[in-house]
Tab-separated table of C-alpha atoms in Angstrom:
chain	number	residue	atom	x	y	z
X	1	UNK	CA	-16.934	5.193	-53.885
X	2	UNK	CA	-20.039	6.829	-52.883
X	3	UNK	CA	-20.323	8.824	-49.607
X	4	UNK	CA	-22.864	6.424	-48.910
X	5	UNK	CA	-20.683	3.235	-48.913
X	6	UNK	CA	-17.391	4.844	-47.420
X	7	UNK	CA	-19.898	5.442	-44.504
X	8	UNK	CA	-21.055	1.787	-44.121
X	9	UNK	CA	-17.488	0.932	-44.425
X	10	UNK	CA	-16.345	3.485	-41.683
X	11	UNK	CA	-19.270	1.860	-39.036
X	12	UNK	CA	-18.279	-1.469	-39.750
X	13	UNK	CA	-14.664	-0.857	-39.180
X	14	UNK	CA	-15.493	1.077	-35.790
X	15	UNK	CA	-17.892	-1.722	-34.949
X	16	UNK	CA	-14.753	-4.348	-35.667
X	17	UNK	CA	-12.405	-2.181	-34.281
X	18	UNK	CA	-14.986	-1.078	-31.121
X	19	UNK	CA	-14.950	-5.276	-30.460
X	20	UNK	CA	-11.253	-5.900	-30.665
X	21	UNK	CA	-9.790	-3.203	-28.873
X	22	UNK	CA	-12.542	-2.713	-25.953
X	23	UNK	CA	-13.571	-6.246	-25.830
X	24	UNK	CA	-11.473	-8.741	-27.196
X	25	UNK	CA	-7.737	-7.266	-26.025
X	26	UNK	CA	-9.088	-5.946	-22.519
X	27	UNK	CA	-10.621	-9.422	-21.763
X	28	UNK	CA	-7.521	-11.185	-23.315
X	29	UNK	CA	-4.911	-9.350	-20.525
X	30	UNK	CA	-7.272	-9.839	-17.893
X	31	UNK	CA	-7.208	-13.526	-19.011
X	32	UNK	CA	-3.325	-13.928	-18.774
X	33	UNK	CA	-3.564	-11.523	-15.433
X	34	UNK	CA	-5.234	-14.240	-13.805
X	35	UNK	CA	-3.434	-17.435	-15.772
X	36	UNK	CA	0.052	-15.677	-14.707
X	37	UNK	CA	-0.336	-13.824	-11.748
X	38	UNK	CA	-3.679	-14.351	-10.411
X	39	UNK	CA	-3.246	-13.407	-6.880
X	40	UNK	CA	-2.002	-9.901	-8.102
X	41	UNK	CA	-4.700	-9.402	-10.763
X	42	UNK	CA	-7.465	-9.937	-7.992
X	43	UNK	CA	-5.904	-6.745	-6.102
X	44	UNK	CA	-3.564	-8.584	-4.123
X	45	UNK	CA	-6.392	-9.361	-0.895
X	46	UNK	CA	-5.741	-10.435	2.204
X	47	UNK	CA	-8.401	-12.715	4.291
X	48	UNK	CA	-8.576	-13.756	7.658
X	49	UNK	CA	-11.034	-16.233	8.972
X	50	UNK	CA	-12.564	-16.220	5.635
X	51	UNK	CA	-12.962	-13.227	5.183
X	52	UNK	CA	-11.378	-10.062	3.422
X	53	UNK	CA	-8.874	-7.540	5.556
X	54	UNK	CA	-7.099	-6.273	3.211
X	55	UNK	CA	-5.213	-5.676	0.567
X	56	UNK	CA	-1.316	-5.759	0.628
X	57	UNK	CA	-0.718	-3.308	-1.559
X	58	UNK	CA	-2.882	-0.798	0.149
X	59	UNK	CA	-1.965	1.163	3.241
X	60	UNK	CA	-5.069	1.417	5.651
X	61	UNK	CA	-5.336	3.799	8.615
X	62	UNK	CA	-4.675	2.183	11.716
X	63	UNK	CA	-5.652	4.030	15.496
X	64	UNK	CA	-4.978	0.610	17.919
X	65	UNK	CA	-1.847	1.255	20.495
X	66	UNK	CA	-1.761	-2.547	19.998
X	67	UNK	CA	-0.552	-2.696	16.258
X	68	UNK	CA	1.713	-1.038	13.767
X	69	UNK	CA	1.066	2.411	12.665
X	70	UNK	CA	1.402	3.518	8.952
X	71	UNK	CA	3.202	5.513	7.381
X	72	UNK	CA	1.058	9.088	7.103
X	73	UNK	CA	-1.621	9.726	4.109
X	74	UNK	CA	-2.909	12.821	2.147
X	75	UNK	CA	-5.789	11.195	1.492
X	76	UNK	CA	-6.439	9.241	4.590
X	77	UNK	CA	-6.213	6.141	2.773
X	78	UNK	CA	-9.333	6.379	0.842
X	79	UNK	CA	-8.155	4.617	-2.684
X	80	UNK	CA	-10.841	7.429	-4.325
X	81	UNK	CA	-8.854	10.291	-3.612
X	82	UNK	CA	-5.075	8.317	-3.835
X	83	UNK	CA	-2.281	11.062	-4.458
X	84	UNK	CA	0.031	13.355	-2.638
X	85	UNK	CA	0.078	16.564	-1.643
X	86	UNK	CA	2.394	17.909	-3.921
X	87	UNK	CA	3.736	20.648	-1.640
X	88	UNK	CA	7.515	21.517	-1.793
X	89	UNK	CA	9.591	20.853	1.130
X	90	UNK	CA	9.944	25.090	1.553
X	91	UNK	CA	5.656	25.154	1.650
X	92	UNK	CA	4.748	26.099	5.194
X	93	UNK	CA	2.039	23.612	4.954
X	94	UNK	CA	4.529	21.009	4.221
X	95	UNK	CA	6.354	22.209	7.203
X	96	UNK	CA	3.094	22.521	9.595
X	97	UNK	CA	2.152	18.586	8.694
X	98	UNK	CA	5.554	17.317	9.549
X	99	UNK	CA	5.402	19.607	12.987
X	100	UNK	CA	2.250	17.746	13.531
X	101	UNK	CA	3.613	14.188	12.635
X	102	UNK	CA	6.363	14.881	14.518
X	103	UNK	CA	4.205	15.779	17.531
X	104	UNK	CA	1.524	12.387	17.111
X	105	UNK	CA	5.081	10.411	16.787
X	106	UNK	CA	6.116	10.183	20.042
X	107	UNK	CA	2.910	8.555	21.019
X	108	UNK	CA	3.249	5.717	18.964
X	109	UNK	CA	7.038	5.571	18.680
X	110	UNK	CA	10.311	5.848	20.448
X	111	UNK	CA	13.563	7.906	19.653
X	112	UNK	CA	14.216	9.796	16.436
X	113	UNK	CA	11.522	9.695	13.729
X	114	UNK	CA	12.260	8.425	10.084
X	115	UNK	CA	11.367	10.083	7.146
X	116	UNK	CA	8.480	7.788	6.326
X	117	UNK	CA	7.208	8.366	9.442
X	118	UNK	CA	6.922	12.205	8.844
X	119	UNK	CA	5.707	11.970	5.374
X	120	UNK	CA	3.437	10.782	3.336
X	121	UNK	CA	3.769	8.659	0.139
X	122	UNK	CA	3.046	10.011	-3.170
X	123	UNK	CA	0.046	7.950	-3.637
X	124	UNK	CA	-0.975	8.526	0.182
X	125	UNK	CA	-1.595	4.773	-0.123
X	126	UNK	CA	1.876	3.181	0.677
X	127	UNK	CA	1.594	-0.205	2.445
X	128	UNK	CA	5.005	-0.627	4.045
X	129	UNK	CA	6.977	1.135	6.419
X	130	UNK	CA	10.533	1.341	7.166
X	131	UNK	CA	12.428	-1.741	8.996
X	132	UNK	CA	13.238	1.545	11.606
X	133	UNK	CA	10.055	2.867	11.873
X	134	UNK	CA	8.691	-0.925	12.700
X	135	UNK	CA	11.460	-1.509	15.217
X	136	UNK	CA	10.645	2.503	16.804
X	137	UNK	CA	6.779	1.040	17.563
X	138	UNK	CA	8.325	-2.131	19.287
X	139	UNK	CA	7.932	-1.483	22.727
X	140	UNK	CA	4.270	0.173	22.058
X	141	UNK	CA	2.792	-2.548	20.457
X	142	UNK	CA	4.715	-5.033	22.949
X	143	UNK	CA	3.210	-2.804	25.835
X	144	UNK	CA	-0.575	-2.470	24.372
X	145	UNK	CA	-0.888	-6.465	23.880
X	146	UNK	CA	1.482	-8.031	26.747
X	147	UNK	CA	3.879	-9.679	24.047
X	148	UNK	CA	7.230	-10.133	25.184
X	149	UNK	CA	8.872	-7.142	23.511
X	150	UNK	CA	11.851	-9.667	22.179
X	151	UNK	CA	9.313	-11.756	20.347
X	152	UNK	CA	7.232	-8.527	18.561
X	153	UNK	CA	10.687	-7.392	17.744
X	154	UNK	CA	11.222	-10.724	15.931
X	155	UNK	CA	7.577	-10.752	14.139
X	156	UNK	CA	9.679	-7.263	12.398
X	157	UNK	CA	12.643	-9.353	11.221
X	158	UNK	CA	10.489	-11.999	9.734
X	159	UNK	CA	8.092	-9.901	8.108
X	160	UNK	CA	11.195	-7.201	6.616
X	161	UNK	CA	11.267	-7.855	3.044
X	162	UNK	CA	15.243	-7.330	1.261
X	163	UNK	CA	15.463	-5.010	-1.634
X	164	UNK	CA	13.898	-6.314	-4.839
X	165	UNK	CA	16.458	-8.745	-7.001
X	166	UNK	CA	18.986	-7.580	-4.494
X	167	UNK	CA	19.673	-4.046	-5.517
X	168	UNK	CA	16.432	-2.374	-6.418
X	169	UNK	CA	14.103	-0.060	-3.825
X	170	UNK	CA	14.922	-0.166	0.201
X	171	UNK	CA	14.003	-2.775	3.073
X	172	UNK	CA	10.444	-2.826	3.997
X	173	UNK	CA	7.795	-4.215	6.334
X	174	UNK	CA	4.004	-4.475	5.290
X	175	UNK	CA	1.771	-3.031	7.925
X	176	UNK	CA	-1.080	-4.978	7.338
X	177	UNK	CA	0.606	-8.541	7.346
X	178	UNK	CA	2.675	-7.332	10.562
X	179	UNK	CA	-0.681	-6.785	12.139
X	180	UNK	CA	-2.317	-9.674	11.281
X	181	UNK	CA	0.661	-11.552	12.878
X	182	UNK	CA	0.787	-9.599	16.202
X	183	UNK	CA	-2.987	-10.096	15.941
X	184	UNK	CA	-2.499	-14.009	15.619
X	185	UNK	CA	-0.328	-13.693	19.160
X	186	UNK	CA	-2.504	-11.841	21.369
């Protein structure tokens, strides 16, 4: 075979190859994304009113005495710069951060913080909080919008989600759709 021909050959199998593996397949999953889970292959959004608030699989930063606060982010919950911080527990800047969280705590919750409330997620983009750190920012939240602190308490127990299939991960409470709930009450 001539150099000539193997090299017509080798184009036409990167053209074929170029169209089936960066075309084709790529538009083929995105296909069955949206047949089988379409809600999730659209990023999971959240609207209100028509309009886009969220996502619920995205943490956002949230400064209002009158909803639920985070858990804290590296990356102050820009999605461009997701990730942790990587330092050990021993890093004095590890230690500095959680001083500081521990200090901006007792403004937005009562009694002993939780560890999610000290630290930040490894993606800095974590949209649910403990069922304890919810229930700690009860009588804030009550206090800040005039809700009867029995009834924002019970807005936490409907919106706790049980570990997944029973057994895997921990209890957990999505910020944003907490918010938009306390939000729909005031």
């Amino acid at each position: 075979m001539s150099p000539v021909r193997q090299l017509l050959a080798s184009l036409r199998m990167m053209l074929v190859l170029t169209l089936a593996l960066g075309v084709v397949f790529p538009a083929l999953v995105w296909g069955v994304g949206r047949a089988v889970a379409g809600d999730q292959a659209a990023g999971s959004l959240v609207h209100r009113d028509g309009a886009v608030v969220g996502s619920s699989l995205l943490g956002q930063a949230v400064k209002d005495p009158a909803l639920f606060h985070p858990r804290p982010s590296t990356s102050e919950y820009a999605g461009d710069t997701s990730g942790g911080s990587n330092l050990a527990e021993s890093s004095a800047d590890q230690a500095t951060a959680i001083a500081e969280r521990r200090t901006a705590y007792a403004d937005i919750a009562e009694g002993q913080p939780t560890a999610d409330a000290l630290t930040a997620s490894a993606s800095g983009l974590d949209p649910d909080i403990s069922p304890e750190f919810a229930r700690a920012q009860v009588a804030r939240v009550a206090a800040a919008t005039g809700l009867d602190a029995t009834r924002v308490a019970q807005l936490v127990r409907e919106h706790t989600t049980g570990r997944q299939l029973g057994f895997l991960g921990e209890p957990r409470v999505n910020v944003l759709e907490l918010n938009l709930a306390v939000d729909a009450l005031r």
